[in-house]
PDB file of C-alpha atoms in Angstrom:
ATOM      1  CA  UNK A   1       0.000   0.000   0.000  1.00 85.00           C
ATOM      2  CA  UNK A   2       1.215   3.542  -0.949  1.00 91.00           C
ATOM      3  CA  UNK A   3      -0.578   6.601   0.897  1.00 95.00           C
ATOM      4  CA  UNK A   4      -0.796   9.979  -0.818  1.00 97.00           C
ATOM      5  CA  UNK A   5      -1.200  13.436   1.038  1.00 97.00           C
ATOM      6  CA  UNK A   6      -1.420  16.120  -0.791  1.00 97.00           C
ATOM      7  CA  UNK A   7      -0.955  19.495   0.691  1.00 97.00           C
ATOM      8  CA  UNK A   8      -0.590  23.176  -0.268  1.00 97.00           C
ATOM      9  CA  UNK A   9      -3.340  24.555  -2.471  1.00 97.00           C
ATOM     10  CA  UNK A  10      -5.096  27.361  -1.659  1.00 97.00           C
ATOM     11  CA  UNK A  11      -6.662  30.780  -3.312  1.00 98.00           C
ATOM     12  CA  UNK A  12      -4.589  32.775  -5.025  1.00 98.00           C
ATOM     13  CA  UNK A  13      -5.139  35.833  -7.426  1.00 98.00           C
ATOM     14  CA  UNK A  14      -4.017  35.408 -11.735  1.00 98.00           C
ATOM     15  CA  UNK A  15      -0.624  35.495 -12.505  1.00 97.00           C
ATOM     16  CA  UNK A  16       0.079  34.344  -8.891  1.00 98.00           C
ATOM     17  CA  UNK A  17       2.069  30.635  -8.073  1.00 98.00           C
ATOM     18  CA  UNK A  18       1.379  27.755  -5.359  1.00 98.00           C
ATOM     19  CA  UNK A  19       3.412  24.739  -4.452  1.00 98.00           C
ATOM     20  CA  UNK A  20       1.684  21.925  -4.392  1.00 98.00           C
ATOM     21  CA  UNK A  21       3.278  19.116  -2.109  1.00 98.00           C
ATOM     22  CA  UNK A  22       2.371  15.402  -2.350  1.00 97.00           C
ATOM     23  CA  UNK A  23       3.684  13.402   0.841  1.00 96.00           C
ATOM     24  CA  UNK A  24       3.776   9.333   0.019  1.00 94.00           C
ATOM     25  CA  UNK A  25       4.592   6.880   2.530  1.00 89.00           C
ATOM     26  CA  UNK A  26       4.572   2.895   2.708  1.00 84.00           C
ATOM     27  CA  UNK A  27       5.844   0.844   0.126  1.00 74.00           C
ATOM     28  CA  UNK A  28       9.627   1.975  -1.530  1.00 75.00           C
ATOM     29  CA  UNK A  29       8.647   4.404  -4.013  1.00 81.00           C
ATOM     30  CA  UNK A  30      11.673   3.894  -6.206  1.00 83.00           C
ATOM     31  CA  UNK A  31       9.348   1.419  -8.481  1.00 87.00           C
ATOM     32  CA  UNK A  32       6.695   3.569  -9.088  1.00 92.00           C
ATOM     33  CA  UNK A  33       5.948   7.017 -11.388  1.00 96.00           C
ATOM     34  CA  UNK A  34       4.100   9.804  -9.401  1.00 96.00           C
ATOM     35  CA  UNK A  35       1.873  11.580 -10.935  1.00 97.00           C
ATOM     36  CA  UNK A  36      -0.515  14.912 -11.192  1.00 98.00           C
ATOM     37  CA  UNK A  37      -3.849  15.625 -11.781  1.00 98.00           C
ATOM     38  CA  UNK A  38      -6.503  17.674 -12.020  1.00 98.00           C
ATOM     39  CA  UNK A  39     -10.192  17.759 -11.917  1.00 98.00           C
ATOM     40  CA  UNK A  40     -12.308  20.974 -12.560  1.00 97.00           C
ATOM     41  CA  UNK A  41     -16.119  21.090 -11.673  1.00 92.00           C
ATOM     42  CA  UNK A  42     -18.079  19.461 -14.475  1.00 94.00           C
ATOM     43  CA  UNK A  43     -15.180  17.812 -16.303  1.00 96.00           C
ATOM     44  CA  UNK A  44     -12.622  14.585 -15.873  1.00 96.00           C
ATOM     45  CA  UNK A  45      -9.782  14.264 -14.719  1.00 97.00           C
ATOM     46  CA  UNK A  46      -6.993  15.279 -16.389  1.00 97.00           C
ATOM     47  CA  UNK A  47      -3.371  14.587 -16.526  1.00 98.00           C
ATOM     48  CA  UNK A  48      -0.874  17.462 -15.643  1.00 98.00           C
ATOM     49  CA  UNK A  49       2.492  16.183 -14.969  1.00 98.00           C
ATOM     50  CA  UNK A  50       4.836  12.594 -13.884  1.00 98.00           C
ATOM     51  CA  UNK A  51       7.800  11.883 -12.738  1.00 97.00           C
ATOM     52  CA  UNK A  52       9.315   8.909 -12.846  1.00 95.00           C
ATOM     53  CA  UNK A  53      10.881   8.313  -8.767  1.00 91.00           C
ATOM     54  CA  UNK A  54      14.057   5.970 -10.123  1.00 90.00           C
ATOM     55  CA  UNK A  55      15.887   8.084 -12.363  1.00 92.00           C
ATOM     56  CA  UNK A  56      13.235  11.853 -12.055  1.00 93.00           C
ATOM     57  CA  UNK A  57      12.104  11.820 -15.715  1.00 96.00           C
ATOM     58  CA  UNK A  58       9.363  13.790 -16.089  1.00 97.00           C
ATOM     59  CA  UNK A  59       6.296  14.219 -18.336  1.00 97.00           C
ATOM     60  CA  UNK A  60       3.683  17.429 -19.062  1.00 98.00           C
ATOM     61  CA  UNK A  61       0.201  17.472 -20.598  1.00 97.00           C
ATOM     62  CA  UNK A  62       1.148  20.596 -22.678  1.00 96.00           C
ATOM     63  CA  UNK A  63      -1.336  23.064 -21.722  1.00 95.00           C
ATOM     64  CA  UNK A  64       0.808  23.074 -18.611  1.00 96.00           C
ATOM     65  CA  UNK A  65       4.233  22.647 -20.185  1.00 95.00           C
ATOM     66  CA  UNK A  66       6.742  25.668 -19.103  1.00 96.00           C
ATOM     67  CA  UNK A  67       4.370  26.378 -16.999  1.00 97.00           C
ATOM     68  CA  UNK A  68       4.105  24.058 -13.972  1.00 98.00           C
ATOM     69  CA  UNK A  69       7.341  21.739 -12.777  1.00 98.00           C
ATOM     70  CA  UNK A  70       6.943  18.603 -11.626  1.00 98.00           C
ATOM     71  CA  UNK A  71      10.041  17.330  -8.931  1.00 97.00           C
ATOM     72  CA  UNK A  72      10.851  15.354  -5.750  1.00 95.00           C
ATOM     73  CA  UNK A  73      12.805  14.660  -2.631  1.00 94.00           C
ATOM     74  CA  UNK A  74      14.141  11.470  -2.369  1.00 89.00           C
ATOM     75  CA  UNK A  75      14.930  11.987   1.237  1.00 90.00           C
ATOM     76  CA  UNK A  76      11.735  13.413   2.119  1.00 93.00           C
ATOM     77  CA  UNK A  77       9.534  11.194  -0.025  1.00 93.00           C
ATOM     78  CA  UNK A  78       7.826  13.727  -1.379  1.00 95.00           C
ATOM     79  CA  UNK A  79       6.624  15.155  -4.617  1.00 97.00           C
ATOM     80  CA  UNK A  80       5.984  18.886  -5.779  1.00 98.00           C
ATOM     81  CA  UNK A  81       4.200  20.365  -8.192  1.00 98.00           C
ATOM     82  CA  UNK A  82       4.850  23.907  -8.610  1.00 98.00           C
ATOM     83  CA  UNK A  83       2.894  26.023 -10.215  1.00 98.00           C
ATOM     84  CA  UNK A  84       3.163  29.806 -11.903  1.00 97.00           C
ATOM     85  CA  UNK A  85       1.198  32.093 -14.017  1.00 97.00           C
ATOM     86  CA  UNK A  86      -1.538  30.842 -12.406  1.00 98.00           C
ATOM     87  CA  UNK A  87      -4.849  31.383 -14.747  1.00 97.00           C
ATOM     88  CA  UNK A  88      -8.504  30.652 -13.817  1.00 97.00           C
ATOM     89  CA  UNK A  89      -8.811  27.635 -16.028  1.00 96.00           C
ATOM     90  CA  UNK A  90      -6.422  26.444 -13.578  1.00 97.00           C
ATOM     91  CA  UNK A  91      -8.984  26.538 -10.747  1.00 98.00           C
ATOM     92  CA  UNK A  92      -9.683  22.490  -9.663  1.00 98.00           C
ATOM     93  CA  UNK A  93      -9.118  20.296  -6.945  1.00 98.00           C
ATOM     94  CA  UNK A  94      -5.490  18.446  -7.298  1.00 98.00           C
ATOM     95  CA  UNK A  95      -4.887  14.518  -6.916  1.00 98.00           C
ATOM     96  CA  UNK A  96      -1.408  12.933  -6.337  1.00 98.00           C
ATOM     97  CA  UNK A  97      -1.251   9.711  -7.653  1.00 98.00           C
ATOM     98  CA  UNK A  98       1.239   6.562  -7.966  1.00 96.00           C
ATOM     99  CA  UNK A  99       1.450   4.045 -10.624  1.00 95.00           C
ATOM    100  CA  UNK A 100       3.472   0.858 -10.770  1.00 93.00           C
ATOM    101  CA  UNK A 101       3.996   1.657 -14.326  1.00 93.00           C
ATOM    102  CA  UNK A 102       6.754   3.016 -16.302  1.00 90.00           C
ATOM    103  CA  UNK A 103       4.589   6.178 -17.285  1.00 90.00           C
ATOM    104  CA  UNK A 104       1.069   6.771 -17.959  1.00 93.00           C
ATOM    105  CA  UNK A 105      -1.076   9.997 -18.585  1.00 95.00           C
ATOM    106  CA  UNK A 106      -4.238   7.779 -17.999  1.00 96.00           C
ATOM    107  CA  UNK A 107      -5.778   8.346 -14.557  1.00 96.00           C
ATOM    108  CA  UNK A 108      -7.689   4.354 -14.423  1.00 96.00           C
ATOM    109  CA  UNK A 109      -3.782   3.001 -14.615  1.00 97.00           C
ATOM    110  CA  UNK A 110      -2.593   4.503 -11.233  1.00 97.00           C
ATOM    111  CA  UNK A 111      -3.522   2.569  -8.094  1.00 95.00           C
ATOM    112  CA  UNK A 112      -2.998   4.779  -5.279  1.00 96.00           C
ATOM    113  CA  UNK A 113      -4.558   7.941  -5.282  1.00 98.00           C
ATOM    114  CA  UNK A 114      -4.796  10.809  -2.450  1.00 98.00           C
ATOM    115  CA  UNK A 115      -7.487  12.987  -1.107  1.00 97.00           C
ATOM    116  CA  UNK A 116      -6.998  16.042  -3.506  1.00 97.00           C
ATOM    117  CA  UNK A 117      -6.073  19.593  -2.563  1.00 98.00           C
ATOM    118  CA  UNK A 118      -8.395  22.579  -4.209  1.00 98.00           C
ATOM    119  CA  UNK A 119      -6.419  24.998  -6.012  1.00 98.00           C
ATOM    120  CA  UNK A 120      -8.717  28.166  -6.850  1.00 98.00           C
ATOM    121  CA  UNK A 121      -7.391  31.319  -9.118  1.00 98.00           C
ATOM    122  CA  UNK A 122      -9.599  34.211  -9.017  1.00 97.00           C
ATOM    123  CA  UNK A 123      -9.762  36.594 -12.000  1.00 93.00           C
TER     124      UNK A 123
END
């Protein structure tokens, strides 16, 4: 078992940034790809971001590329998402999530999943 804790979102005006953090405990992580995602009221889930925990390769859906970075701390078992130029469309609550997989952008193919932090931007 893996458990996710995400932490860190917030309100925050356009343009603004927020550091999203993503606390995972239980089984070695060093198997398993972390990743992102987001869900907006009214829509699915969507990919934003992965990393890879073994060797920190990372993936973007591209409406977030250069825009949000996706990292971790080996030491703290933790992953961050940090986020800038914060827009509106941006608003949604956040998941962490952990796959046994090598990568995936497809959120039925993780298996551990947190509680989801909201992340509002206001206009």
């Amino acid at each position: 078992q893996v458990q996710l804790v995400e932490s860190g979102g917030g309100l925050v005006q356009a343009g603004g940034s927020l550091r999203l953090s993503c606390a995972a405990s239980g089984r070695t992580l060093s198997s398993y790809t972390m990743g992102w995602f987001r869900q907006a009221p009214g829509k699915e889930r969507e990919f934003v971001a992965a990393i890879r925990w073994s060797d920190g390769n990372t993936y973007y859906a591209g409406s977030v590329k250069g825009q949000f970075t996706i990292s971790r701390d080996n030491a703290k078992n933790t992953v961050y998402l940090q986020m800038h130029s914060l827009k509106p469309e941006d608003t949604a609550v956040y998941y962490c999530a952990a796959t046994h997989l090598y990568y995936s952008n497809y959120a039925p193919l993780y298996d551990y999943w947190g509680q989801g932090t909201q992340v509002t931007v206001s206009s």
